[in-house]
Short mmCIF file of C-alpha atoms and ligand atoms in Angstrom, two decimals:
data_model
loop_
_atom_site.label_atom_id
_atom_site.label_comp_id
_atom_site.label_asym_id
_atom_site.label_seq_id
_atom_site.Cartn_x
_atom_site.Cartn_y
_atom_site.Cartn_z
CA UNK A 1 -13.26 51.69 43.88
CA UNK A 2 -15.32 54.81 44.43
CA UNK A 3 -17.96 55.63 42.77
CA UNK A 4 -17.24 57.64 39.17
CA UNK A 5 -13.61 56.48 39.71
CA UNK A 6 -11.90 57.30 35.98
CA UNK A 7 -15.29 58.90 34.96
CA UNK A 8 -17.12 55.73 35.60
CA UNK A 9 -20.64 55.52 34.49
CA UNK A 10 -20.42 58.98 34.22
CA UNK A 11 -22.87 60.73 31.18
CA UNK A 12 -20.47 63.51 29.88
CA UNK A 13 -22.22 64.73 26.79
CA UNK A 14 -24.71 64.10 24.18
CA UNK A 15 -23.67 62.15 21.02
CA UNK A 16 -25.62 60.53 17.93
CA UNK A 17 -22.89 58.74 16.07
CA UNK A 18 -22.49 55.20 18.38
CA UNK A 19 -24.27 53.87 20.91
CA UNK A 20 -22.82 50.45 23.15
CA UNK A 21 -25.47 48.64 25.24
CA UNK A 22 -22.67 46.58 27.15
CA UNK A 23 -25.04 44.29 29.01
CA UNK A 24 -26.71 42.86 25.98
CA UNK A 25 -23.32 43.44 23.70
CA UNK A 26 -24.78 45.92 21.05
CA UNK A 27 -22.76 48.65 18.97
CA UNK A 28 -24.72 50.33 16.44
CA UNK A 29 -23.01 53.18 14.31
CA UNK A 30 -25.93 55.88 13.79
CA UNK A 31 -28.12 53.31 14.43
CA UNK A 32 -27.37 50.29 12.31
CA UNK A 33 -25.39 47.19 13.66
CA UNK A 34 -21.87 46.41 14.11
CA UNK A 35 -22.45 43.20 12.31
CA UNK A 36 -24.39 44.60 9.16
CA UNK A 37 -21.72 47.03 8.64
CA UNK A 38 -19.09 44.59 9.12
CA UNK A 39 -20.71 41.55 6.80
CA UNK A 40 -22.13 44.16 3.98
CA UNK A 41 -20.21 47.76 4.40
CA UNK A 42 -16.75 48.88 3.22
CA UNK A 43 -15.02 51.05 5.44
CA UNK A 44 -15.52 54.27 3.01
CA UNK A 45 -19.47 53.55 3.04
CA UNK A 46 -19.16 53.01 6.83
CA UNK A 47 -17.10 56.45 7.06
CA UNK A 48 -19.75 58.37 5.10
CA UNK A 49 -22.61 56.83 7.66
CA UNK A 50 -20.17 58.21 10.54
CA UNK A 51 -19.40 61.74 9.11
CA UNK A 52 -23.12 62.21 7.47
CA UNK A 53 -25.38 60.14 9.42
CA UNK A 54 -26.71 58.21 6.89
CA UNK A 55 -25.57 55.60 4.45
CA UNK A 56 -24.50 57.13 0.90
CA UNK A 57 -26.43 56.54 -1.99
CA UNK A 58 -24.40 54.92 -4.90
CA UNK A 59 -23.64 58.25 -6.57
CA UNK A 60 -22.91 59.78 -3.22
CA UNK A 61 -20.32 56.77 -2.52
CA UNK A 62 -18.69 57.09 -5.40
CA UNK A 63 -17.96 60.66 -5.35
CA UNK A 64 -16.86 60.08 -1.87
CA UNK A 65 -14.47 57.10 -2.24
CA UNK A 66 -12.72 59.27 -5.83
CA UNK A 67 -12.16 62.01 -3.15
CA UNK A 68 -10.69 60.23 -0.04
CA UNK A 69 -8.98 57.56 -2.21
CA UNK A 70 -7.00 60.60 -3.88
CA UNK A 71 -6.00 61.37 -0.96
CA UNK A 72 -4.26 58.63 -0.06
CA UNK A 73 -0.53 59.80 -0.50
CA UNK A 74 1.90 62.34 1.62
CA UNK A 75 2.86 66.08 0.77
CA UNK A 76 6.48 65.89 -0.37
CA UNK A 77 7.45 68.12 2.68
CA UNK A 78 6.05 65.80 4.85
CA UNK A 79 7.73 62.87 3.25
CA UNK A 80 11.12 64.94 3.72
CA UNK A 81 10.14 65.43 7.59
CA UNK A 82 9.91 62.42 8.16
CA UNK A 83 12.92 61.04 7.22
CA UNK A 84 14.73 63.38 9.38
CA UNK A 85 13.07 61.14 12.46
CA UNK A 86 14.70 58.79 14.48
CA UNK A 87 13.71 55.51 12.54
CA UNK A 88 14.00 53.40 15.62
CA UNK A 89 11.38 55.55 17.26
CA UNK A 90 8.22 54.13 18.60
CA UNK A 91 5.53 54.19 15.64
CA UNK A 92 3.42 55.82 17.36
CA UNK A 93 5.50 58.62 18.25
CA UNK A 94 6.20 58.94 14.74
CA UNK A 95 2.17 58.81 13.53
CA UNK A 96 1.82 61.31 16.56
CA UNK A 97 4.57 63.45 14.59
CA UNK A 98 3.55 62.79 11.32
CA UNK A 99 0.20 64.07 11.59
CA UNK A 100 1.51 67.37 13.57
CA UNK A 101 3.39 67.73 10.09
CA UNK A 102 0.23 67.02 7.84
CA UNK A 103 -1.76 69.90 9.83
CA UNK A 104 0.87 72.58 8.85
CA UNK A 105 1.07 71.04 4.75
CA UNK A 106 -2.66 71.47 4.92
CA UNK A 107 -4.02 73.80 2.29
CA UNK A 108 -6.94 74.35 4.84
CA UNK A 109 -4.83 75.25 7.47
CA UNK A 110 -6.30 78.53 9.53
CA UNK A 111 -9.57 77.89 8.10
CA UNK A 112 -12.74 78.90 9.67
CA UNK A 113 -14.14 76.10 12.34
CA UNK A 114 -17.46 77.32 12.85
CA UNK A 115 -20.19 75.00 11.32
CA UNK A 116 -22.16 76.42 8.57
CA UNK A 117 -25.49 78.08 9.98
CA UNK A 118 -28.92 76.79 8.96
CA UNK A 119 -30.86 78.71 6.54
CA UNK A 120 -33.22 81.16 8.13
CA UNK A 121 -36.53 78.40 9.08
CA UNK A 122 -34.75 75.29 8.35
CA UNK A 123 -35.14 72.77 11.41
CA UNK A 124 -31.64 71.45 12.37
CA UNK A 125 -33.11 68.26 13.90
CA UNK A 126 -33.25 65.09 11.57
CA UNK A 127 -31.63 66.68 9.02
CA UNK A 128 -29.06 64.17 7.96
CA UNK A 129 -26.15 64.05 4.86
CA UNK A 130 -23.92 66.36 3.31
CA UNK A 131 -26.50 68.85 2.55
CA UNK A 132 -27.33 69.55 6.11
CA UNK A 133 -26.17 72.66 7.63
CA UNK A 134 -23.05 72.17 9.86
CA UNK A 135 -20.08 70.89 7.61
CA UNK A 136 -21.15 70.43 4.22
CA UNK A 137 -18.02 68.84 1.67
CA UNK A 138 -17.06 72.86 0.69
CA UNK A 139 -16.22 73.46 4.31
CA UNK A 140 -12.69 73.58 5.24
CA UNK A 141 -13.10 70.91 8.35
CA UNK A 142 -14.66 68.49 5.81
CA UNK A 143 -11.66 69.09 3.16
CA UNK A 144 -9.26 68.34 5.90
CA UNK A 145 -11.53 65.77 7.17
CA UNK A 146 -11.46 63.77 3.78
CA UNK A 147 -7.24 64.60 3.16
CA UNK A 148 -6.82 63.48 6.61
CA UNK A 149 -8.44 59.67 6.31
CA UNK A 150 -6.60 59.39 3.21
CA UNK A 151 -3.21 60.42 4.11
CA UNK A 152 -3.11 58.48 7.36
CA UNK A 153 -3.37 55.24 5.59
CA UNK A 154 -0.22 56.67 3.35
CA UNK A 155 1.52 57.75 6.91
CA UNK A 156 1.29 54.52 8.61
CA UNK A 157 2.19 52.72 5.89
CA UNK A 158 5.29 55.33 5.08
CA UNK A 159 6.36 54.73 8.36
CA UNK A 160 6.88 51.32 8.82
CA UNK A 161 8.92 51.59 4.97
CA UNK A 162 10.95 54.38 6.41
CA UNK A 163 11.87 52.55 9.46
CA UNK A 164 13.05 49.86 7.55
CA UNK A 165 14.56 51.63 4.92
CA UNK A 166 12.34 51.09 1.98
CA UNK A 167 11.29 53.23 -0.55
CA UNK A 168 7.41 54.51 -0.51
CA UNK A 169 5.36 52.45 -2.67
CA UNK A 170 2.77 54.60 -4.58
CA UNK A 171 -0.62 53.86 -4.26
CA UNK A 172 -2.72 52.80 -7.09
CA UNK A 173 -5.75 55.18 -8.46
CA UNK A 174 -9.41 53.68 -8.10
CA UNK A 175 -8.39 51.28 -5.63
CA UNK A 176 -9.73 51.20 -1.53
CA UNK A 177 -8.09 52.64 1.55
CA UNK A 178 -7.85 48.90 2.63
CA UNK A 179 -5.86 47.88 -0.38
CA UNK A 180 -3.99 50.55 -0.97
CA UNK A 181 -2.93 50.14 2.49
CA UNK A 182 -1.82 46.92 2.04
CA UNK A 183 -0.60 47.81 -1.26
CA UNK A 184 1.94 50.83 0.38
CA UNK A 185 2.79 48.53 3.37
CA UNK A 186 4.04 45.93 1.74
CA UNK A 187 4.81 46.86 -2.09
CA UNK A 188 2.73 43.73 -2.88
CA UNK A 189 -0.39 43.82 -4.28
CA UNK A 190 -3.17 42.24 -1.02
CA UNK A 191 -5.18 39.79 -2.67
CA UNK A 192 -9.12 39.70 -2.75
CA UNK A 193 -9.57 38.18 0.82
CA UNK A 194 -6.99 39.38 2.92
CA UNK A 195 -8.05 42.99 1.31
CA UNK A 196 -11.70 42.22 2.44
CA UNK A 197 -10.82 40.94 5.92
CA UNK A 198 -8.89 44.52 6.59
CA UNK A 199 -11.42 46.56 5.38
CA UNK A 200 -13.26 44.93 8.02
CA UNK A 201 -10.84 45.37 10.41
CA UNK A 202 -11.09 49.19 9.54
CA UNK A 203 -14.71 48.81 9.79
CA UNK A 204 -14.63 47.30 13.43
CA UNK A 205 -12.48 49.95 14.90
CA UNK A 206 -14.21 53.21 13.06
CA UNK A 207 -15.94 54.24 16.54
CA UNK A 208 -16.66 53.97 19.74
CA UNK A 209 -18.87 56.35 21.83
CA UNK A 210 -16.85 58.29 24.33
CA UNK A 211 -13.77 55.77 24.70
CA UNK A 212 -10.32 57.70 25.97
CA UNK A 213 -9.28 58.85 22.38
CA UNK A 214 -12.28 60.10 21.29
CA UNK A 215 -12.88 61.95 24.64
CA UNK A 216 -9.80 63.21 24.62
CA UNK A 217 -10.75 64.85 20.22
CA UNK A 218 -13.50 65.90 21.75
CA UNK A 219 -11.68 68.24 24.47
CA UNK A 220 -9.40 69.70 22.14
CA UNK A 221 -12.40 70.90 20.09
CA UNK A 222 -14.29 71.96 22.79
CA UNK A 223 -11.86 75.04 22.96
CA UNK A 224 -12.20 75.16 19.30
CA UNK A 225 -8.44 74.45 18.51
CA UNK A 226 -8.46 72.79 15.22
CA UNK A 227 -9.08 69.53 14.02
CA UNK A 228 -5.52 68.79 12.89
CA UNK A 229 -4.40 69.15 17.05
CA UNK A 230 -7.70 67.41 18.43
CA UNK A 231 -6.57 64.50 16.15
CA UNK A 232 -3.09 64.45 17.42
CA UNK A 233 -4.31 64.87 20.91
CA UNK A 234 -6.96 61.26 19.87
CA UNK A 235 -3.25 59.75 18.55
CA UNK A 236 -1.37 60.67 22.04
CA UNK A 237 -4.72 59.02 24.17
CA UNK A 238 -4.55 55.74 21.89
CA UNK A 239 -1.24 54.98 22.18
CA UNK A 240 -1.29 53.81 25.57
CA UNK A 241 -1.50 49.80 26.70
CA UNK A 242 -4.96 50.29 28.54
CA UNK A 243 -6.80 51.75 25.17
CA UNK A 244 -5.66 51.14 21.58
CA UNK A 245 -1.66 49.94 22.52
CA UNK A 246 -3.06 47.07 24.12
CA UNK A 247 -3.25 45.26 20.42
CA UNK A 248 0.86 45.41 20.23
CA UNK A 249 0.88 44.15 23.77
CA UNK A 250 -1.48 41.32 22.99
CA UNK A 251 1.16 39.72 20.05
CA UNK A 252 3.94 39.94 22.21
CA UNK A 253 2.36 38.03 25.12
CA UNK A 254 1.32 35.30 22.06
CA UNK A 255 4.81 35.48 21.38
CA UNK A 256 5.82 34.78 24.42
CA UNK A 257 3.35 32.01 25.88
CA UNK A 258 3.89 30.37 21.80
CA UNK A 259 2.81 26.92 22.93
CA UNK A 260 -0.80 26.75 23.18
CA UNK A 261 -0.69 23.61 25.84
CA UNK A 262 0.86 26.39 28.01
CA UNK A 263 -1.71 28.80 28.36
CA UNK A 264 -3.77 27.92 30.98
CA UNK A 265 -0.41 28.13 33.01
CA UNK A 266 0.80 31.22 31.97
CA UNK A 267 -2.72 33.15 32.10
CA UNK A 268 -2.74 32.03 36.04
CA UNK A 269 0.89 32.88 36.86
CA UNK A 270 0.03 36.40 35.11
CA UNK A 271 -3.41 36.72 37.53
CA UNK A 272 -1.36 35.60 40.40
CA UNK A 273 1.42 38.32 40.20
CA UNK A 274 -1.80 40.94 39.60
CA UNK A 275 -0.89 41.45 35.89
CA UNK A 276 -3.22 42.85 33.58
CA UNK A 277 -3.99 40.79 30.40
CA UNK A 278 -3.53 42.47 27.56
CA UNK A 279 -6.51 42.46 25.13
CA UNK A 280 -8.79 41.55 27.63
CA UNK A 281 -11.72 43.17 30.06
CA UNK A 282 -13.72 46.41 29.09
CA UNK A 283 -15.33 49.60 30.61
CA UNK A 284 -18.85 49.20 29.12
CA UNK A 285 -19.11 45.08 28.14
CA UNK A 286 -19.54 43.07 30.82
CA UNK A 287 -20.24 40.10 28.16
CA UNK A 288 -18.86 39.34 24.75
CA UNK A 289 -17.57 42.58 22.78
CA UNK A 290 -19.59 42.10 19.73
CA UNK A 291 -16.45 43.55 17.19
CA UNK A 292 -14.29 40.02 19.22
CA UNK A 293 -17.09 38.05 17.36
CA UNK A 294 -16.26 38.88 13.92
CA UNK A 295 -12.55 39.14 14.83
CA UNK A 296 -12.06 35.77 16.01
CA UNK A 297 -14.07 34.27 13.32
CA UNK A 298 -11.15 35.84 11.23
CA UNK A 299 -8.61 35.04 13.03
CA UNK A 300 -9.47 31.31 12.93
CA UNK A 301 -9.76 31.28 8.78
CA UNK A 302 -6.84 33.45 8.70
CA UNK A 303 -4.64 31.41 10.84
CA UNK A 304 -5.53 28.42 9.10
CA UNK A 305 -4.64 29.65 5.74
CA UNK A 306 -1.49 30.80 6.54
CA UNK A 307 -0.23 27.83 8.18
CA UNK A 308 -0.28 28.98 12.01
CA UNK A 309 -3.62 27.52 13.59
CA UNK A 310 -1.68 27.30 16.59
CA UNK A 311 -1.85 30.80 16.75
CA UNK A 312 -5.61 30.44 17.16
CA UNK A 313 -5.45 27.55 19.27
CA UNK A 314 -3.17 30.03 21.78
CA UNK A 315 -5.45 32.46 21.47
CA UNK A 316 -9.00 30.40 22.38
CA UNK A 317 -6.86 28.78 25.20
CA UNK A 318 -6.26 32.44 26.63
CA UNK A 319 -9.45 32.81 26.19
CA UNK A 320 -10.78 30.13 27.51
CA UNK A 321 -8.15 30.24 30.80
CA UNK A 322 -9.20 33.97 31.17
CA UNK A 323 -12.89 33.58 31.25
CA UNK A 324 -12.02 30.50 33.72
CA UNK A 325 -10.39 32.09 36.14
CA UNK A 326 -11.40 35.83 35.89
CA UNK A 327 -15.00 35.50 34.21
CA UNK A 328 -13.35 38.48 31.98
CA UNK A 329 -13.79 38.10 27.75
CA UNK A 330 -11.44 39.38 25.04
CA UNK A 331 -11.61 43.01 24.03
CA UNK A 332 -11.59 44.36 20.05
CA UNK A 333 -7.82 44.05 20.69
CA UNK A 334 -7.39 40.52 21.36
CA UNK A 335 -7.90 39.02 18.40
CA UNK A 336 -7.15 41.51 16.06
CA UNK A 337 -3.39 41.02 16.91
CA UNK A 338 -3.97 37.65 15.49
CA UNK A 339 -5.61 38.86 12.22
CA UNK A 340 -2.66 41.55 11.67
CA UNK A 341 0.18 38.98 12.33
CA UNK A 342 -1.55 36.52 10.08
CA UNK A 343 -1.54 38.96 7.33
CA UNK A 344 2.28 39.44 7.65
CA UNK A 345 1.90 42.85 9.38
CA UNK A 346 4.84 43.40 12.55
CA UNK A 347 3.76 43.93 16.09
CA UNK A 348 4.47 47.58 16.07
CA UNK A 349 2.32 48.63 13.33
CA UNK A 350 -0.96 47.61 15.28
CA UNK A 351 -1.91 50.62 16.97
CA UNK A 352 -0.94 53.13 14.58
CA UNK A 353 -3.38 50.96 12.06
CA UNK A 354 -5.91 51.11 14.85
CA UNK A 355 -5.33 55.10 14.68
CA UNK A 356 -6.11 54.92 10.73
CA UNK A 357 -9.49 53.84 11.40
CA UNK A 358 -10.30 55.64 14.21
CA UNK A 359 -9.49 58.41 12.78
CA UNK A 360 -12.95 58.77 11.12
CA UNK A 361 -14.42 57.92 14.56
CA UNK A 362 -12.75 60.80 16.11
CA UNK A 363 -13.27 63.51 12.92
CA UNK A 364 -17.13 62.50 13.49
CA UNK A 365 -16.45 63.89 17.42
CA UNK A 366 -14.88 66.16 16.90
CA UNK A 367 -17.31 67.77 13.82
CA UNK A 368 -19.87 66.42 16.46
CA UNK A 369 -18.80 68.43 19.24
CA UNK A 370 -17.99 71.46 17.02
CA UNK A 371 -21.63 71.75 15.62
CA UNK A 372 -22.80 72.27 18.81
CA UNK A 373 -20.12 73.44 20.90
CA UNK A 374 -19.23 74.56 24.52
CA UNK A 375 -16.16 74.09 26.08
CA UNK A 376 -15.61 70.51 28.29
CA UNK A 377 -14.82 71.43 31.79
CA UNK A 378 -15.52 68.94 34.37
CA UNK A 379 -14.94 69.59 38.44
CA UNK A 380 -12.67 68.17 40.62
CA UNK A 381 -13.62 66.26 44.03
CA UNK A 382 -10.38 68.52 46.01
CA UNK A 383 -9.20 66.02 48.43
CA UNK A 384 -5.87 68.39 49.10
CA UNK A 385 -4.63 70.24 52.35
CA UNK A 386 -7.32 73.45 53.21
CA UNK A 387 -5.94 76.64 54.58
CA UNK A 388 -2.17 75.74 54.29
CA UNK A 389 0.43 79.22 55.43
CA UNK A 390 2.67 80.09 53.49
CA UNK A 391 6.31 80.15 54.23
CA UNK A 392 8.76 81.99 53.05
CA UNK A 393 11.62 80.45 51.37
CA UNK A 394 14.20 80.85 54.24
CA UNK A 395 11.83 79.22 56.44
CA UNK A 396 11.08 75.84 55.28
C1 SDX B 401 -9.82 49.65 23.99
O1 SDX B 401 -13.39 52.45 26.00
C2 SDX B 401 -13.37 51.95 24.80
O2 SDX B 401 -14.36 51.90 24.12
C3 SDX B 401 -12.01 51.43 24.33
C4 SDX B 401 -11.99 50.57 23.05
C5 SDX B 401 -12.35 51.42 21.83
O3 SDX B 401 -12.81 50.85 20.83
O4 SDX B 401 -12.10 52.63 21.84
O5 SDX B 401 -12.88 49.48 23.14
C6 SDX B 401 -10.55 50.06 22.75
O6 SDX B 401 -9.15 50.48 24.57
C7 SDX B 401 -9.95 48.25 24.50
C8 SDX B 401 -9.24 48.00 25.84
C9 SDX B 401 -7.75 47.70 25.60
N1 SDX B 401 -7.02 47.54 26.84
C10 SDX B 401 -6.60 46.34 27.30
O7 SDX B 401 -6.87 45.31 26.71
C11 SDX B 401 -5.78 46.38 28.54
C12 SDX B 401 -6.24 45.32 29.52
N2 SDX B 401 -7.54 45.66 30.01
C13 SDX B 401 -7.67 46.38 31.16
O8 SDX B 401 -6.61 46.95 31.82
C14 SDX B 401 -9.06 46.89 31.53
O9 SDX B 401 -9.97 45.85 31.37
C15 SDX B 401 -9.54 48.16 30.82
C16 SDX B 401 -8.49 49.25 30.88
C17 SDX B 401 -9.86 47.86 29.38
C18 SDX B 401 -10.82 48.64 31.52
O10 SDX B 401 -10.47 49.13 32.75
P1 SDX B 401 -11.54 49.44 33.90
O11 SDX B 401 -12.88 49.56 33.38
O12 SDX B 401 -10.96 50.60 34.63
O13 SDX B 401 -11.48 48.13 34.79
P2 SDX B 401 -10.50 47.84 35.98
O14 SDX B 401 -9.08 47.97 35.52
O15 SDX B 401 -10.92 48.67 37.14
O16 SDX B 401 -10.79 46.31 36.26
C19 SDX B 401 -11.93 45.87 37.01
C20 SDX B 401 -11.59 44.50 37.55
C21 SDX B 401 -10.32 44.50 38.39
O17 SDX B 401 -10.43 43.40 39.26
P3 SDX B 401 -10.75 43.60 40.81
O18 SDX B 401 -9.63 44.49 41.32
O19 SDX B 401 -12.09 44.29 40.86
O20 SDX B 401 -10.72 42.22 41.35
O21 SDX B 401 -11.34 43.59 36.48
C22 SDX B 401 -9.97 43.18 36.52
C23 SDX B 401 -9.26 44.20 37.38
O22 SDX B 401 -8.11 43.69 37.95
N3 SDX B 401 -9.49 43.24 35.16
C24 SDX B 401 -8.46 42.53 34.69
C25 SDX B 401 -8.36 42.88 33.35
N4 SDX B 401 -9.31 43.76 33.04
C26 SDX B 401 -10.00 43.99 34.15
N5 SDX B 401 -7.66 41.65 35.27
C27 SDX B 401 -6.70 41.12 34.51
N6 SDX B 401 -6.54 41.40 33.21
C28 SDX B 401 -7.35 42.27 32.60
N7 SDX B 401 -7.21 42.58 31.32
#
């Protein structure tokens, strides 16, 4: 393949919100591990770190979950939109839709995108939190910013209930994104575990340095369109099979294989006909990706509990057969389709969930790119026809 084939290797901008070292298999949001965050954070603290740069203190935390956890419900309008969609639509399509329709509910709508300015002598550099200059809580990107994560946990939830034809369950005050989440999906209330093991989840998938999504957030801004379209650009990157729809793919293929003594089989037959494994293989880790750790770890306990440690067993024979003939290790997508089944969630929902983290990851970006901005235009390498005559119409 030649060389910076699909931006390959290729530095295209400055960042300080994640950083992979793919060799060693290290992600560290501003600095602090993947695994601290993901054995002591919650997914609000881990969204403050993201947006602010530093962890909240406890006041800050609190005032910062009451905000974004009252935001976790749809504008009537919107609920009324969606209805009128095809229910039989792809979920995505529908997320991609539905968040289209929460940028033109939102009160902030038309606001100013221009970071705050620094105070005449203050030094930008270091200066971490809300307080800093750039976009403080008053500023209109961070009150969209803070609607927006809550009211994409209500959308994905709404629109798996909408497509099969249940009423919206109302989320309950005081309560996390996580559970309320749960809480909306599935009218029941998640108990302590499964609640923790999806805040995880959330946690795991919050960023990832310049993957396709985020890129593609950070474009849109770049021209300084606003954040509502650069996040529905992010939605239209993730959806497909080679970035953040691989996780649907993945539970369909378990589906299929089902018999874990058949794996090793099916994994070659796949190779053979030069399919791509779903859930498996990475731009940046060459070795283990260190968010598979923590996912497989729950999707053995999680299996177990709820009856289906073949589903594991499948799994860690995939992996096993993959690594075997391919030398190629499971992705954050491969076992998470595990974890989601085993917490009674359908196939379909996967991505958009994956969307409902990421969607701090990409407002971080996107505020990111917007602090600092100028517009993202790369070159082409033109390797079309030179000098070519025209001909007139009646001539060709
Ligand atoms: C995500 O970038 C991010 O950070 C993304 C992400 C995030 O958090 O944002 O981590 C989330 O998108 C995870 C990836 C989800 N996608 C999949 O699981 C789909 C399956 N995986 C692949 O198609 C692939 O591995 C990619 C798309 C993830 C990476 O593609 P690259 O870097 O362009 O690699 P490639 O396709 O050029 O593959 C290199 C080699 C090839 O073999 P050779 O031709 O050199 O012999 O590895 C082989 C590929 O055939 N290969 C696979 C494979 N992945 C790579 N072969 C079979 N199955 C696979 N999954």
């Amino acid at each position: 393949m030649a060389s910076g084939e699909g931006l390959e290797d290729i530095v295209a901008g400055k960042s300080a919100i994640s950083t992979i070292d793919g060799k060693r298999g290290v992600l560290t949001y501003r600095g602090i591990s993947i695994h601290d965050l993901a054995d002591h954070s919650t997914f609000e603290e881990t969204v403050y770190l993201l947006w602010y740069g530093r962890l909240p203190k406890a006041v800050e935390l609190r005032n910062f979950c009451e905000q974004a956890w009252a935001e976790v419900r749809l504008p009537k309008d919107v609920v009324a939109q969606l209805h009128s969609l095809p229910d039989d639509a792809n979920p995505m399509s529908l997320l991609r839709t539905g968040v289209s329709l929460l940028g033109l509910s939102d009160p902030e709508e038309g606001g100013s995108n221009a970071p705050e300015q620094p105070a005449p002598g203050v030094n930008l550099i270091g200066q971490l939190g809300p307080e800093a200059p750039g976009f403080g809580p008053n500023h209109p990107n961070s009150k969209k910013a803070v609607r927006l994560l809550g009211q994409m946990a209500a959308l994905v939830a709404a629109i798996q209930r909408l497509q099969k034809h249940q009423d919206l369950v109302a989320p309950r005050p005081g309560k996390s994104i996580a559970y309320n989440f749960l809480l909306m999906l599935t009218g029941k209330e998640p108990d302590e575990e499964a609640t923790r093991i999806f805040d995880t989840c959330l946690i795991l998938h919050a960023d990832h340095e310049f993957n396709a999504s985020t890129f593609t957030a950070r474009v849109a801004a770049g021209t300084l369109s606003d954040l509502h379209s650069a996040i529905v650009a992010a939605v239209c990157a993730l959806k497909g099979p080679l970035h953040g729809g691989a996780n649907t793919a993945v539970m369909k293929m378990l589906m299929e294989v089902q018999d874990p003594a058949r794996a090793q089989d099916w994994v070659k037959d796949a190779l053979d006909k030069k399919k791509k494994i779903m859930g498996f293989g990475h731009r940046m880790y060459k070795g283990e990706d260190p968010r598979a750790t923590h996912l497989r770890k729950m999707s053995e306990s999680l299996c177990a509990k709820v009856g289906r440690p073949d589903l594991y067993e499948l799994s860690k024979n995939i992996e096993t057969a993959m690594f075997a003939l391919k030398q190629i290790k499971p992705n954050v997508d491969f076992y998470s389709a595990s974890v989601y089944y085993s917490l009674g969630i359908d196939p379909e929902l996967y991505t958009p969930i994956f969307a409902m983290s990421r969607v701090s990851g990409w407002i971080a970006h996107v505020l990111e790119q917007l602090a600092n901005n100028r517009l993202i235009r790369p070159v082409a390498d033109y390797v079309g026809r030179q000098d070519v005559p025209y001909a007139p119409l009646a001539q060709r």
